[in-house]
mmCIF file of C-alpha atoms and ligand atoms in Angstrom:
data_model
loop_
_atom_site.group_PDB
_atom_site.id
_atom_site.type_symbol
_atom_site.label_atom_id
_atom_site.label_comp_id
_atom_site.label_asym_id
_atom_site.label_seq_id
_atom_site.Cartn_x
_atom_site.Cartn_y
_atom_site.Cartn_z
ATOM 1 C CA MET A 1 2.727 95.594 -127.208
ATOM 2 C CA ASN A 2 2.253 92.627 -129.526
ATOM 3 C CA LEU A 3 4.399 90.372 -127.373
ATOM 4 C CA LEU A 4 4.690 90.429 -123.597
ATOM 5 C CA LEU A 5 8.383 90.030 -122.865
ATOM 6 C CA PHE A 6 9.598 88.557 -119.601
ATOM 7 C CA THR A 7 12.897 87.667 -117.968
ATOM 8 C CA ASP A 8 14.016 85.277 -115.250
ATOM 9 C CA GLU A 9 13.249 87.991 -112.692
ATOM 10 C CA ASP A 10 9.536 87.685 -113.524
ATOM 11 C CA ARG A 11 9.426 83.946 -112.933
ATOM 12 C CA LEU A 12 7.461 82.549 -110.009
ATOM 13 C CA ASP A 13 8.349 79.011 -111.068
ATOM 14 C CA ALA A 14 9.062 77.060 -114.273
ATOM 15 C CA GLN A 15 5.551 77.681 -115.698
ATOM 16 C CA ARG A 16 4.385 80.977 -114.219
ATOM 17 C CA ILE A 17 5.488 84.595 -114.408
ATOM 18 C CA ALA A 18 4.169 87.667 -112.574
ATOM 19 C CA VAL A 19 4.251 91.107 -114.194
ATOM 20 C CA GLY A 20 3.441 94.560 -112.846
ATOM 21 C CA GLY A 21 4.157 98.175 -113.802
ATOM 22 C CA ARG A 22 4.026 99.147 -117.475
ATOM 23 C CA ARG A 23 3.223 95.647 -118.701
ATOM 24 C CA LEU A 24 0.341 95.252 -116.251
ATOM 25 C CA GLN A 25 -0.988 98.671 -117.214
ATOM 26 C CA HIS A 26 -0.857 97.699 -120.875
ATOM 27 C CA LEU A 27 -2.734 94.464 -120.203
ATOM 28 C CA GLN A 28 -5.353 96.440 -118.297
ATOM 29 C CA GLN A 29 -5.784 99.432 -120.560
ATOM 30 C CA VAL A 30 -5.056 98.152 -124.056
ATOM 31 C CA HIS A 31 -5.810 94.422 -123.923
ATOM 32 C CA ARG A 32 -8.556 94.886 -121.285
ATOM 33 C CA ALA A 33 -7.316 91.497 -120.135
ATOM 34 C CA SER A 34 -8.965 89.261 -117.592
ATOM 35 C CA PRO A 35 -8.245 85.797 -116.134
ATOM 36 C CA GLY A 36 -8.412 83.088 -118.774
ATOM 37 C CA ASP A 37 -7.253 85.335 -121.599
ATOM 38 C CA SER A 38 -4.471 84.062 -123.828
ATOM 39 C CA ILE A 39 -1.669 86.438 -124.874
ATOM 40 C CA ARG A 40 1.552 86.164 -126.814
ATOM 41 C CA VAL A 41 4.648 85.970 -124.632
ATOM 42 C CA GLY A 42 8.384 85.773 -125.177
ATOM 43 C CA GLU A 43 11.406 85.359 -122.952
ATOM 44 C CA VAL A 44 14.053 88.029 -123.516
ATOM 45 C CA GLY A 45 16.832 86.264 -125.388
ATOM 46 C CA GLY A 46 14.748 83.084 -125.664
ATOM 47 C CA HIS A 47 11.644 81.555 -127.206
ATOM 48 C CA MET A 48 8.167 82.910 -127.863
ATOM 49 C CA GLY A 49 4.795 81.277 -127.257
ATOM 50 C CA ARG A 50 1.457 81.754 -125.496
ATOM 51 C CA GLY A 51 0.539 82.691 -121.973
ATOM 52 C CA THR A 52 -2.733 82.282 -120.095
ATOM 53 C CA ILE A 53 -3.614 84.855 -117.466
ATOM 54 C CA VAL A 54 -4.401 82.918 -114.306
ATOM 55 C CA GLU A 55 -4.585 85.799 -111.827
ATOM 56 C CA PHE A 56 -5.275 89.486 -112.430
ATOM 57 C CA SER A 57 -5.249 92.224 -109.793
ATOM 58 C CA ALA A 58 -4.324 95.900 -109.487
ATOM 59 C CA GLN A 59 -0.838 94.826 -108.366
ATOM 60 C CA ARG A 60 0.088 92.068 -110.767
ATOM 61 C CA ALA A 61 -0.892 89.630 -113.460
ATOM 62 C CA VAL A 62 0.164 86.027 -113.078
ATOM 63 C CA ILE A 63 0.558 84.277 -116.407
ATOM 64 C CA GLU A 64 1.144 80.611 -117.180
ATOM 65 C CA VAL A 65 3.595 80.531 -120.047
ATOM 66 C CA SER A 66 4.644 78.033 -122.659
ATOM 67 C CA ALA A 67 7.274 79.232 -125.105
ATOM 68 C CA ASP A 68 8.910 77.008 -127.715
ATOM 69 C CA THR A 69 8.918 79.073 -130.927
ATOM 70 C CA PRO A 70 12.260 80.590 -131.878
ATOM 71 C CA PRO A 71 12.355 84.347 -132.526
ATOM 72 C CA PRO A 72 12.534 85.602 -136.133
ATOM 73 C CA ALA A 73 15.928 85.810 -137.835
ATOM 74 C CA LYS A 74 17.771 89.108 -137.642
ATOM 75 C CA LEU A 75 18.902 91.038 -140.711
ATOM 76 C CA ALA A 76 22.409 90.460 -142.050
ATOM 77 C CA LEU A 77 23.183 94.082 -141.316
ATOM 78 C CA GLU A 78 25.586 96.131 -139.222
ATOM 79 C CA LEU A 79 24.056 99.573 -138.838
ATOM 80 C CA ILE A 80 26.330 102.529 -138.144
ATOM 81 C CA VAL A 81 24.660 105.823 -137.229
ATOM 82 C CA ALA A 82 26.313 109.085 -136.219
ATOM 83 C CA LEU A 83 24.951 109.789 -132.746
ATOM 84 C CA PRO A 84 21.705 111.751 -133.135
ATOM 85 C CA ARG A 85 20.042 114.033 -130.579
ATOM 86 C CA PRO A 86 18.533 112.092 -127.638
ATOM 87 C CA LYS A 87 14.914 112.419 -128.750
ATOM 88 C CA MET A 88 15.781 110.967 -132.136
ATOM 89 C CA LEU A 89 18.023 108.310 -130.614
ATOM 90 C CA ARG A 90 15.095 106.982 -128.569
ATOM 91 C CA ARG A 91 13.047 106.498 -131.733
ATOM 92 C CA ILE A 92 15.970 105.008 -133.630
ATOM 93 C CA LEU A 93 16.588 102.456 -130.873
ATOM 94 C CA ARG A 94 12.976 101.328 -131.133
ATOM 95 C CA THR A 95 13.136 101.173 -134.932
ATOM 96 C CA VAL A 96 16.380 99.215 -134.898
ATOM 97 C CA ALA A 97 14.917 96.585 -132.561
ATOM 98 C CA GLU A 98 11.634 96.567 -134.453
ATOM 99 C CA CYS A 99 13.268 95.973 -137.832
ATOM 100 C CA GLY A 100 15.572 93.172 -136.685
ATOM 101 C CA VAL A 101 18.930 94.937 -136.827
ATOM 102 C CA PRO A 102 21.315 92.792 -134.778
ATOM 103 C CA ARG A 103 23.890 95.492 -133.984
ATOM 104 C CA LEU A 104 23.848 99.281 -133.903
ATOM 105 C CA HIS A 105 27.088 101.246 -133.826
ATOM 106 C CA LEU A 106 26.749 104.824 -132.596
ATOM 107 C CA VAL A 107 29.688 106.859 -133.868
ATOM 108 C CA ASN A 108 31.007 110.323 -133.332
ATOM 109 C CA SER A 109 31.280 112.780 -136.190
ATOM 110 C CA TYR A 110 32.326 116.429 -136.507
ATOM 111 C CA ARG A 111 28.679 117.502 -136.544
ATOM 112 C CA VAL A 112 27.610 115.447 -133.526
ATOM 113 C CA GLU A 113 27.131 117.782 -130.570
ATOM 114 C CA LYS A 114 29.404 116.793 -127.671
ATOM 115 C CA SER A 115 26.497 117.052 -125.236
ATOM 116 C CA PHE A 116 24.729 114.168 -127.025
ATOM 117 C CA TRP A 117 27.334 111.784 -125.605
ATOM 118 C CA ARG A 118 26.305 112.794 -122.071
ATOM 119 C CA SER A 119 22.632 112.039 -122.669
ATOM 120 C CA PRO A 120 20.935 109.755 -120.105
ATOM 121 C CA VAL A 121 19.438 107.881 -123.065
ATOM 122 C CA LEU A 122 22.859 106.283 -123.508
ATOM 123 C CA ALA A 123 22.683 104.620 -120.077
ATOM 124 C CA PRO A 124 22.587 100.832 -120.697
ATOM 125 C CA ASP A 125 19.273 100.372 -118.851
ATOM 126 C CA THR A 126 17.615 103.138 -120.840
ATOM 127 C CA ILE A 127 18.910 101.772 -124.131
ATOM 128 C CA ARG A 128 17.536 98.384 -123.128
ATOM 129 C CA ASP A 129 14.117 99.844 -122.279
ATOM 130 C CA TYR A 130 13.767 101.418 -125.728
ATOM 131 C CA LEU A 131 15.004 98.300 -127.480
ATOM 132 C CA LEU A 132 12.464 96.223 -125.554
ATOM 133 C CA LEU A 133 9.672 98.492 -126.811
ATOM 134 C CA GLY A 134 10.787 97.746 -130.371
ATOM 135 C CA LEU A 135 10.962 94.003 -129.723
ATOM 136 C CA GLU A 136 7.491 94.025 -128.148
ATOM 137 C CA GLN A 137 6.151 95.816 -131.186
ATOM 138 C CA SER A 138 7.559 93.477 -133.827
ATOM 139 C CA ARG A 139 7.478 90.212 -131.834
ATOM 140 C CA ASP A 140 11.109 89.415 -131.293
ATOM 141 C CA THR A 141 12.986 88.468 -128.141
ATOM 142 C CA VAL A 142 16.637 89.107 -128.969
ATOM 143 C CA LEU A 143 18.011 92.491 -127.957
ATOM 144 C CA PRO A 144 20.215 94.163 -130.549
ATOM 145 C CA GLU A 145 23.703 95.007 -129.372
ATOM 146 C CA VAL A 146 24.468 98.738 -129.158
ATOM 147 C CA VAL A 147 28.116 99.802 -129.343
ATOM 148 C CA SER A 148 29.362 103.375 -128.875
ATOM 149 C CA HIS A 149 32.448 104.696 -130.669
ATOM 150 C CA ARG A 150 33.316 108.138 -129.315
ATOM 151 C CA LEU A 151 36.164 108.873 -131.732
ATOM 152 C CA PHE A 152 35.502 108.909 -135.464
ATOM 153 C CA ARG A 153 38.994 108.377 -136.816
ATOM 154 C CA PRO A 154 40.026 105.388 -134.657
ATOM 155 C CA PHE A 155 36.646 103.851 -135.431
ATOM 156 C CA VAL A 156 37.107 104.199 -139.181
ATOM 157 C CA GLU A 157 40.780 103.202 -139.170
ATOM 158 C CA ASP A 158 40.847 100.460 -136.554
ATOM 159 C CA THR A 159 37.334 99.027 -136.193
ATOM 160 C CA LEU A 160 35.571 99.530 -139.510
ATOM 161 C CA PRO A 161 37.955 97.458 -141.698
ATOM 162 C CA ALA A 162 37.197 94.335 -139.649
ATOM 163 C CA LEU A 163 33.460 95.069 -139.790
ATOM 164 C CA LEU A 164 33.657 95.389 -143.560
ATOM 165 C CA ALA A 165 35.380 92.035 -144.084
ATOM 166 C CA GLY A 166 32.997 89.842 -146.105
ATOM 167 C CA ARG A 167 30.317 92.541 -146.175
ATOM 168 C CA ARG A 168 29.093 95.063 -148.723
ATOM 169 C CA ALA A 169 29.401 98.581 -147.288
ATOM 170 C CA LEU A 170 26.986 101.392 -148.096
ATOM 171 C CA LEU A 171 27.234 105.017 -147.042
ATOM 172 C CA ALA A 172 23.865 106.759 -147.258
ATOM 173 C CA HIS A 173 24.742 110.229 -148.443
ATOM 174 C CA PRO A 174 22.534 112.772 -150.197
ATOM 175 C CA GLY A 175 23.873 113.729 -153.614
ATOM 176 C CA ASP A 176 24.491 112.457 -157.073
ATOM 177 C CA TYR A 177 25.257 108.851 -156.132
ATOM 178 C CA PRO A 178 23.832 105.530 -157.304
ATOM 179 C CA PRO A 179 20.492 104.660 -155.727
ATOM 180 C CA CYS A 180 20.583 102.601 -152.556
ATOM 181 C CA PRO A 181 20.100 98.889 -153.463
ATOM 182 C CA ARG A 182 16.702 97.365 -152.794
ATOM 183 C CA ASP A 183 17.727 94.092 -151.259
ATOM 184 C CA LEU A 184 19.819 92.589 -148.532
ATOM 185 C CA ASP A 185 21.053 89.523 -150.383
ATOM 186 C CA GLU A 186 24.522 89.740 -148.897
ATOM 187 C CA PRO A 187 25.808 90.776 -145.463
ATOM 188 C CA THR A 188 25.870 94.561 -145.428
ATOM 189 C CA VAL A 189 27.208 97.468 -143.429
ATOM 190 C CA LEU A 190 25.106 100.623 -143.681
ATOM 191 C CA VAL A 191 26.402 104.006 -142.532
ATOM 192 C CA ILE A 192 24.047 106.916 -141.820
ATOM 193 C CA GLY A 193 25.282 110.409 -141.061
ATOM 194 C CA PRO A 194 24.461 113.029 -138.425
ATOM 195 C CA GLU A 195 21.742 115.644 -138.677
ATOM 196 C CA GLY A 196 24.120 118.095 -140.346
ATOM 197 C CA GLY A 197 25.611 115.378 -142.576
ATOM 198 C CA PHE A 198 29.157 113.993 -142.627
ATOM 199 C CA ILE A 199 31.839 116.570 -143.474
ATOM 200 C CA PRO A 200 33.853 115.944 -146.694
ATOM 201 C CA TYR A 201 36.840 114.568 -144.712
ATOM 202 C CA GLU A 202 34.604 111.967 -143.072
ATOM 203 C CA VAL A 203 32.975 111.026 -146.377
ATOM 204 C CA SER A 204 36.454 110.525 -147.917
ATOM 205 C CA LYS A 205 37.643 108.414 -144.976
ATOM 206 C CA LEU A 206 34.554 106.199 -145.187
ATOM 207 C CA GLN A 207 34.921 105.845 -148.957
ATOM 208 C CA GLU A 208 38.653 105.070 -148.681
ATOM 209 C CA THR A 209 37.798 102.325 -146.183
ATOM 210 C CA GLY A 210 35.442 100.752 -148.705
ATOM 211 C CA CYS A 211 32.018 102.327 -148.208
ATOM 212 C CA GLN A 212 30.106 103.032 -151.403
ATOM 213 C CA ALA A 213 28.052 106.245 -151.311
ATOM 214 C CA VAL A 214 24.411 105.645 -152.200
ATOM 215 C CA SER A 215 21.460 107.983 -152.346
ATOM 216 C CA LEU A 216 17.780 107.853 -151.540
ATOM 217 C CA GLY A 217 16.983 110.553 -154.068
ATOM 218 C CA PRO A 218 16.883 114.323 -153.975
ATOM 219 C CA ARG A 219 14.918 114.704 -150.745
ATOM 220 C CA ILE A 220 17.012 115.238 -147.616
ATOM 221 C CA LEU A 221 15.456 113.045 -144.950
ATOM 222 C CA ARG A 222 15.732 113.447 -141.190
ATOM 223 C CA VAL A 223 18.033 110.848 -139.649
ATOM 224 C CA GLU A 224 15.191 108.814 -138.158
ATOM 225 C CA THR A 225 13.293 108.895 -141.465
ATOM 226 C CA ALA A 226 16.469 107.927 -143.327
ATOM 227 C CA VAL A 227 17.018 104.984 -140.938
ATOM 228 C CA ALA A 228 13.460 103.695 -141.453
ATOM 229 C CA SER A 229 13.509 104.283 -145.225
ATOM 230 C CA LEU A 230 16.882 102.607 -145.709
ATOM 231 C CA LEU A 231 15.943 99.613 -143.564
ATOM 232 C CA GLY A 232 12.635 99.306 -145.390
ATOM 233 C CA ARG A 233 14.334 99.538 -148.725
ATOM 234 C CA LEU A 234 17.083 97.065 -147.948
ATOM 235 C CA ALA A 235 15.045 94.556 -145.988
HETATM 236 N N1 SAM B 1 22.744 118.449 -145.021
HETATM 237 C C1 SAM B 1 23.101 117.094 -144.732
HETATM 238 C C2 SAM B 1 23.825 116.487 -145.939
HETATM 239 O O1 SAM B 1 23.669 116.989 -147.042
HETATM 240 O O2 SAM B 1 24.541 115.482 -145.773
HETATM 241 C C3 SAM B 1 21.836 116.327 -144.446
HETATM 242 C C4 SAM B 1 22.023 115.224 -143.500
HETATM 243 S S1 SAM B 1 20.599 114.177 -143.331
HETATM 244 C C5 SAM B 1 19.531 115.168 -142.362
HETATM 245 C C6 SAM B 1 21.167 112.975 -142.203
HETATM 246 C C7 SAM B 1 21.628 111.687 -142.804
HETATM 247 O O3 SAM B 1 20.517 110.969 -143.334
HETATM 248 C C8 SAM B 1 22.590 111.810 -143.972
HETATM 249 O O4 SAM B 1 23.921 111.980 -143.532
HETATM 250 C C9 SAM B 1 22.383 110.489 -144.696
HETATM 251 O O5 SAM B 1 23.098 109.442 -144.116
HETATM 252 C C10 SAM B 1 20.892 110.257 -144.498
HETATM 253 N N2 SAM B 1 20.112 110.795 -145.625
HETATM 254 C C11 SAM B 1 19.133 111.727 -145.553
HETATM 255 N N3 SAM B 1 18.598 111.942 -146.768
HETATM 256 C C12 SAM B 1 19.263 111.139 -147.644
HETATM 257 C C13 SAM B 1 19.178 110.903 -149.045
HETATM 258 N N4 SAM B 1 18.324 111.542 -149.804
HETATM 259 N N5 SAM B 1 20.020 109.992 -149.583
HETATM 260 C C14 SAM B 1 20.904 109.321 -148.817
HETATM 261 N N6 SAM B 1 21.030 109.506 -147.504
HETATM 262 C C15 SAM B 1 20.224 110.393 -146.903
#
């Protein structure tokens, strides 16, 4: 936790917040914090700054906060990922928040198992918890938006064209395709497939809509590795 994030619910008054639970445990066990210590703080959706611990007990830490630094800019990127298995989704949510992706679209695909859509990880509060972990890691306060699209075809036909307007669109797909670009010098949409890959029909639909297939080379990467590699490469 490189940034202690707080919300209005943590406020005692305009200057002070009180935190317990996971954040308190982290202050105790990792920071070995004590009264008088200064830590980095940020308000979810707001500014970042410093906090001074003014009270520290087994139940709570009271911190005097002053936050006037804006969070870092997000990437000019719409990330579309075929819904992965829950364990992988948890890691991807963290990575997405960590890397500054402003919006993640989770889409269905022929090779997405139906049961994945019933995963408790998709509950809004759970998504938020994993995104917060990513924000704490990279020092950001703005939660990425996560949008689910449970039907592939309506997504590609009705939603994707509007997303693509004014943006370059890349489909990460293993094969003999041009290498993925190394920069993000224009607004971009990036599509990443499911663990079994997109089926040929889906690849054609995405290409017809305007997505250019690009490759990361001959190695087939796991979805979470592909997400991190592509974000690293582009950003
Ligand atoms: N057998 C599947 C195939 O050939 O499409 C492998 C799918 S891979 C495990 C999951 C996703 O990660 C792919 O759909 C693609 O979006 C991305 N990916 C993995 N390795 C890649 C590579 N070398 N180049 C481009 N994209 C890759």
